PDB file of C-alpha atoms in Angstrom:
ATOM      1  CA  MET H   1     107.791 115.764  75.716  1.00 50.00           C
ATOM      2  CA  ILE H   2     104.812 115.819  78.089  1.00 56.00           C
ATOM      3  CA  VAL H   3     104.546 112.467  79.921  1.00 45.00           C
ATOM      4  CA  PRO H   4     100.839 111.490  80.843  1.00 51.00           C
ATOM      5  CA  PHE H   5     100.225 110.526  84.311  1.00 46.00           C
ATOM      6  CA  ASP H   6      97.877 107.681  85.170  1.00 51.00           C
ATOM      7  CA  ARG H   7      96.468 109.397  88.258  1.00 49.00           C
ATOM      8  CA  PRO H   8      95.479 112.801  89.118  1.00 49.00           C
ATOM      9  CA  PHE H   9      97.852 115.028  91.067  1.00 46.00           C
ATOM     10  CA  THR H  10      97.818 114.441  94.878  1.00 51.00           C
ATOM     11  CA  ALA H  11      98.918 117.074  97.307  1.00 51.00           C
ATOM     12  CA  PRO H  12     102.170 115.833  99.098  1.00 60.00           C
ATOM     13  CA  SER H  13     100.536 116.749 102.549  1.00 78.00           C
ATOM     14  CA  PHE H  14      97.775 117.837 104.455  1.00 88.00           C
ATOM     15  CA  THR H  15      96.980 119.731 107.706  1.00 90.00           C
ATOM     16  CA  VAL H  16      94.312 118.152 109.942  1.00 93.00           C
ATOM     17  CA  LYS H  17      92.888 120.739 112.275  1.00 95.00           C
ATOM     18  CA  PHE H  18      89.852 122.399 113.731  1.00 96.00           C
ATOM     19  CA  ALA H  19      87.893 124.336 111.146  1.00 96.00           C
ATOM     20  CA  ASP H  20      88.514 127.957 111.892  1.00 94.00           C
ATOM     21  CA  ARG H  21      87.959 129.835 108.563  1.00 93.00           C
ATOM     22  CA  PRO H  22      84.701 130.373 106.873  1.00 94.00           C
ATOM     23  CA  TRP H  23      85.586 128.450 103.573  1.00 93.00           C
ATOM     24  CA  GLU H  24      86.503 125.476 105.793  1.00 94.00           C
ATOM     25  CA  PHE H  25      83.370 125.230 107.428  1.00 96.00           C
ATOM     26  CA  ARG H  26      81.392 125.493 104.193  1.00 95.00           C
ATOM     27  CA  ASP H  27      83.711 123.158 102.242  1.00 95.00           C
ATOM     28  CA  ALA H  28      83.430 120.624 105.125  1.00 96.00           C
ATOM     29  CA  ALA H  29      79.469 120.911 104.998  1.00 97.00           C
ATOM     30  CA  ALA H  30      79.849 120.335 101.149  1.00 96.00           C
ATOM     31  CA  LEU H  31      81.962 117.130 101.429  1.00 96.00           C
ATOM     32  CA  ARG H  32      79.685 115.781 103.923  1.00 97.00           C
ATOM     33  CA  ARG H  33      76.632 116.262 101.466  1.00 96.00           C
ATOM     34  CA  ARG H  34      78.798 114.718  98.737  1.00 96.00           C
ATOM     35  CA  VAL H  35      79.584 111.567 100.720  1.00 96.00           C
ATOM     36  CA  PHE H  36      76.511 111.069 102.988  1.00 96.00           C
ATOM     37  CA  CYS H  37      73.902 112.323 100.616  1.00 96.00           C
ATOM     38  CA  ASP H  38      75.105 112.047  96.925  1.00 95.00           C
ATOM     39  CA  GLU H  39      77.291 108.926  97.139  1.00 94.00           C
ATOM     40  CA  GLN H  40      75.767 106.934  99.833  1.00 94.00           C
ATOM     41  CA  GLY H  41      72.112 108.051  99.723  1.00 93.00           C
ATOM     42  CA  ILE H  42      71.983 107.953 103.618  1.00 93.00           C
ATOM     43  CA  PHE H  43      70.227 111.574 103.818  1.00 94.00           C
ATOM     44  CA  GLU H  44      68.170 113.215 101.317  1.00 94.00           C
ATOM     45  CA  GLY H  45      69.293 116.703 100.269  1.00 91.00           C
ATOM     46  CA  ASP H  46      71.488 117.518 103.590  1.00 93.00           C
ATOM     47  CA  ASP H  47      73.190 115.576 106.402  1.00 95.00           C
ATOM     48  CA  ARG H  48      73.175 118.454 108.873  1.00 95.00           C
ATOM     49  CA  ASP H  49      71.252 117.996 112.106  1.00 95.00           C
ATOM     50  CA  ALA H  50      71.061 119.519 115.716  1.00 96.00           C
ATOM     51  CA  LEU H  51      74.523 118.276 116.514  1.00 96.00           C
ATOM     52  CA  ASP H  52      76.244 120.599 114.002  1.00 96.00           C
ATOM     53  CA  ALA H  53      75.007 123.629 116.527  1.00 96.00           C
ATOM     54  CA  VAL H  54      77.508 122.277 119.255  1.00 96.00           C
ATOM     55  CA  ALA H  55      79.964 120.186 117.348  1.00 97.00           C
ATOM     56  CA  ILE H  56      83.491 121.128 116.510  1.00 97.00           C
ATOM     57  CA  PRO H  57      84.271 120.359 112.700  1.00 98.00           C
ATOM     58  CA  ILE H  58      87.814 118.963 112.051  1.00 97.00           C
ATOM     59  CA  VAL H  59      89.132 119.405 108.420  1.00 97.00           C
ATOM     60  CA  ALA H  60      91.894 117.772 106.210  1.00 94.00           C
ATOM     61  CA  VAL H  61      93.081 120.465 104.025  1.00 92.00           C
ATOM     62  CA  SER H  62      95.410 119.666 101.226  1.00 86.00           C
ATOM     63  CA  THR H  63      98.771 121.715 101.152  1.00 78.00           C
ATOM     64  CA  LEU H  64     100.314 122.879  98.011  1.00 67.00           C
ATOM     65  CA  ALA H  65     103.598 124.388  98.782  1.00 47.00           C
ATOM     66  CA  VAL H  66     102.894 126.876 101.531  1.00 48.00           C
ATOM     67  CA  THR H  67      99.263 127.655 100.608  1.00 47.00           C
ATOM     68  CA  SER H  68      95.941 125.920 101.638  1.00 55.00           C
ATOM     69  CA  GLY H  69      94.166 123.749  98.776  1.00 68.00           C
ATOM     70  CA  ASP H  70      90.864 121.876  99.252  1.00 87.00           C
ATOM     71  CA  VAL H  71      89.219 120.424 102.359  1.00 93.00           C
ATOM     72  CA  VAL H  72      89.424 116.499 101.454  1.00 93.00           C
ATOM     73  CA  GLY H  73      88.385 115.174 104.719  1.00 94.00           C
ATOM     74  CA  THR H  74      86.234 116.050 107.818  1.00 97.00           C
ATOM     75  CA  VAL H  75      84.756 114.726 110.954  1.00 98.00           C
ATOM     76  CA  ARG H  76      83.020 116.352 113.791  1.00 98.00           C
ATOM     77  CA  ILE H  77      83.208 115.948 117.590  1.00 98.00           C
ATOM     78  CA  HIS H  78      80.907 116.956 120.593  1.00 98.00           C
ATOM     79  CA  GLU H  79      80.681 116.337 124.189  1.00 98.00           C
ATOM     80  CA  PRO H  80      77.294 114.963 125.109  1.00 97.00           C
ATOM     81  CA  GLU H  81      78.052 114.661 128.615  1.00 97.00           C
ATOM     82  CA  PRO H  82      80.961 115.852 130.692  1.00 97.00           C
ATOM     83  CA  GLY H  83      83.957 113.794 130.040  1.00 97.00           C
ATOM     84  CA  HIS H  84      82.302 111.735 127.237  1.00 98.00           C
ATOM     85  CA  TRP H  85      83.134 112.891 123.733  1.00 98.00           C
ATOM     86  CA  MET H  86      81.703 111.493 120.548  1.00 98.00           C
ATOM     87  CA  GLY H  87      82.939 111.634 116.731  1.00 98.00           C
ATOM     88  CA  SER H  88      80.614 111.394 113.790  1.00 97.00           C
ATOM     89  CA  ARG H  89      80.339 112.166 109.922  1.00 97.00           C
ATOM     90  CA  LEU H  90      83.888 111.116 109.037  1.00 97.00           C
ATOM     91  CA  ALA H  91      84.099 111.588 105.445  1.00 96.00           C
ATOM     92  CA  VAL H  92      87.079 111.633 103.001  1.00 94.00           C
ATOM     93  CA  ALA H  93      86.689 112.927  99.204  1.00 92.00           C
ATOM     94  CA  ALA H  94      86.247 110.079  96.977  1.00 90.00           C
ATOM     95  CA  ASP H  95      89.492 111.073  94.953  1.00 86.00           C
ATOM     96  CA  HIS H  96      91.529 111.136  98.169  1.00 83.00           C
ATOM     97  CA  ARG H  97      90.468 107.753  99.760  1.00 83.00           C
ATOM     98  CA  ARG H  98      93.522 106.011  98.432  1.00 77.00           C
ATOM     99  CA  ILE H  99      95.416 108.183 100.815  1.00 72.00           C
ATOM    100  CA  GLY H 100      95.594 105.966 103.742  1.00 70.00           C
ATOM    101  CA  ALA H 101      96.862 108.646 106.207  1.00 83.00           C
ATOM    102  CA  LEU H 102      93.683 110.996 105.831  1.00 90.00           C
ATOM    103  CA  GLY H 103      91.104 109.004 107.853  1.00 92.00           C
ATOM    104  CA  ALA H 104      93.692 107.985 110.533  1.00 93.00           C
ATOM    105  CA  ALA H 105      94.982 111.748 110.875  1.00 93.00           C
ATOM    106  CA  LEU H 106      91.304 112.761 111.289  1.00 96.00           C
ATOM    107  CA  ILE H 107      90.623 110.251 113.870  1.00 97.00           C
ATOM    108  CA  ARG H 108      93.759 111.234 115.547  1.00 96.00           C
ATOM    109  CA  VAL H 109      93.036 114.792 115.862  1.00 96.00           C
ATOM    110  CA  ALA H 110      89.465 114.220 116.910  1.00 97.00           C
ATOM    111  CA  VAL H 111      90.472 111.920 119.873  1.00 97.00           C
ATOM    112  CA  CYS H 112      93.700 113.866 120.883  1.00 96.00           C
ATOM    113  CA  SER H 113      91.938 117.231 121.096  1.00 96.00           C
ATOM    114  CA  ALA H 114      89.100 115.786 122.930  1.00 97.00           C
ATOM    115  CA  HIS H 115      91.611 114.349 125.199  1.00 96.00           C
ATOM    116  CA  ALA H 116      93.258 117.578 125.819  1.00 95.00           C
ATOM    117  CA  ARG H 117      89.818 119.043 126.839  1.00 96.00           C
ATOM    118  CA  GLY H 118      89.291 116.390 129.547  1.00 96.00           C
ATOM    119  CA  CYS H 119      87.873 113.462 127.727  1.00 97.00           C
ATOM    120  CA  ARG H 120      87.767 110.356 129.791  1.00 97.00           C
ATOM    121  CA  ARG H 121      85.737 108.250 126.961  1.00 98.00           C
ATOM    122  CA  PHE H 122      85.539 108.741 123.385  1.00 98.00           C
ATOM    123  CA  THR H 123      83.092 106.980 121.314  1.00 98.00           C
ATOM    124  CA  ALA H 124      81.793 106.782 117.781  1.00 98.00           C
ATOM    125  CA  HIS H 125      79.063 104.700 115.480  1.00 97.00           C
ATOM    126  CA  VAL H 126      81.324 103.624 112.591  1.00 97.00           C
ATOM    127  CA  GLN H 127      79.793 102.276 109.431  1.00 96.00           C
ATOM    128  CA  ALA H 128      80.523  98.428 109.538  1.00 96.00           C
ATOM    129  CA  GLN H 129      82.889  98.603 106.473  1.00 93.00           C
ATOM    130  CA  ASN H 130      85.130 101.209 108.464  1.00 94.00           C
ATOM    131  CA  ALA H 131      85.412  99.193 111.673  1.00 96.00           C
ATOM    132  CA  PRO H 132      88.635  97.375 110.466  1.00 95.00           C
ATOM    133  CA  LEU H 133      90.459 100.689 110.305  1.00 93.00           C
ATOM    134  CA  PHE H 134      89.277 101.792 113.650  1.00 96.00           C
ATOM    135  CA  HIS H 135      90.313  98.502 114.943  1.00 97.00           C
ATOM    136  CA  LYS H 136      93.876  99.180 113.641  1.00 96.00           C
ATOM    137  CA  LEU H 137      93.886 102.410 115.324  1.00 96.00           C
ATOM    138  CA  HIS H 138      93.158 101.009 118.827  1.00 98.00           C
ATOM    139  CA  TRP H 139      89.484 101.105 119.029  1.00 98.00           C
ATOM    140  CA  ARG H 140      86.989  98.345 120.194  1.00 98.00           C
ATOM    141  CA  THR H 141      83.666  97.560 119.209  1.00 98.00           C
ATOM    142  CA  LEU H 142      81.187  97.768 122.060  1.00 98.00           C
ATOM    143  CA  GLU H 143      78.123  96.536 120.071  1.00 98.00           C
ATOM    144  CA  GLU H 144      76.844  96.323 116.349  1.00 97.00           C
ATOM    145  CA  VAL H 145      73.772  98.555 115.729  1.00 97.00           C
ATOM    146  CA  ALA H 146      71.849  99.616 112.885  1.00 96.00           C
ATOM    147  CA  LEU H 147      71.763 103.520 112.089  1.00 94.00           C
ATOM    148  CA  HIS H 148      69.952 105.054 109.027  1.00 91.00           C
ATOM    149  CA  GLY H 149      69.218 101.584 107.823  1.00 91.00           C
ATOM    150  CA  ARG H 150      72.906 100.597 107.769  1.00 94.00           C
ATOM    151  CA  PRO H 151      75.076  98.501 109.912  1.00 97.00           C
ATOM    152  CA  HIS H 152      77.299 100.225 112.301  1.00 97.00           C
ATOM    153  CA  HIS H 153      79.645  99.579 115.194  1.00 98.00           C
ATOM    154  CA  LEU H 154      79.461 101.527 118.383  1.00 98.00           C
ATOM    155  CA  MET H 155      83.174 101.748 119.115  1.00 98.00           C
ATOM    156  CA  GLU H 156      85.425 103.188 121.925  1.00 98.00           C
ATOM    157  CA  ALA H 157      88.870 104.535 121.638  1.00 98.00           C
ATOM    158  CA  ASP H 158      91.723 103.616 123.841  1.00 98.00           C
ATOM    159  CA  LEU H 159      92.683 106.901 125.170  1.00 97.00           C
ATOM    160  CA  ALA H 160      96.161 105.732 126.138  1.00 97.00           C
ATOM    161  CA  SER H 161      96.856 105.524 122.351  1.00 97.00           C
ATOM    162  CA  TYR H 162      95.828 109.206 121.777  1.00 97.00           C
ATOM    163  CA  PRO H 163      97.977 111.902 123.951  1.00 95.00           C
ATOM    164  CA  PRO H 164      96.442 115.185 124.156  1.00 95.00           C
ATOM    165  CA  LEU H 165      96.704 117.629 121.450  1.00 93.00           C
ATOM    166  CA  ALA H 166      97.114 121.194 122.945  1.00 86.00           C
ATOM    167  CA  ASP H 167      96.591 123.146 119.712  1.00 90.00           C
ATOM    168  CA  PRO H 168      94.120 121.516 117.321  1.00 89.00           C
ATOM    169  CA  VAL H 169      93.672 124.804 115.481  1.00 87.00           C
ATOM    170  CA  ALA H 170      97.159 124.342 114.284  1.00 84.00           C
ATOM    171  CA  GLY H 171      96.738 120.693 113.964  1.00 83.00           C
ATOM    172  CA  ILE H 172      99.047 118.024 112.658  1.00 80.00           C
ATOM    173  CA  THR H 173     100.400 117.252 109.200  1.00 80.00           C
ATOM    174  CA  ALA H 174      99.550 113.976 107.417  1.00 72.00           C
ATOM    175  CA  LEU H 175     101.811 113.146 104.639  1.00 65.00           C
ATOM    176  CA  ALA H 176     100.341 111.490 101.509  1.00 59.00           C
ATOM    177  CA  LYS H 177     100.730 107.744 101.236  1.00 56.00           C
ATOM    178  CA  VAL H 178      99.055 106.727  98.175  1.00 49.00           C
ATOM    179  CA  ALA H 179      97.686 103.213  97.954  1.00 48.00           C
ATOM    180  CA  ALA H 180      97.927 101.599  94.746  1.00 44.00           C
TER     181      ALA H 180
END
């Protein structure tokens, strides 16, 4: 007898790491387009900008047994000035947003890997609805601003809560914690 499931299959774990394979770069860009262009309508057609030429993309890749699956989350980081790093374009696939660990793991790899590269300050412009998550993860709001016609918080991470991550290409594993 086949028992129907009320939810789609979710991978049991995810690897969160620097993108280093062509398909990871491609799929991260596609995910950003789905989230920022199609779903949110912030950008028309594509969200890529000049920062993409210098930013480091980080991906959350579903892990199915021992093989990689899909890019289900992404964020990018860059260093606008020595010692000051910034994160931007944090996105999680719509069907994976109920997995509470993904956004936090992407943020952790972003800040910890920058910390390992000499980061003394890490900031990000965060959409207002996501600020509570960042507050829980040891960030503070510096000011509230409008970007792309939407309310954002300029936020700063408490680096003491983010130990350096020496090998961000190997990344970390995030276990699925599916919210009801």
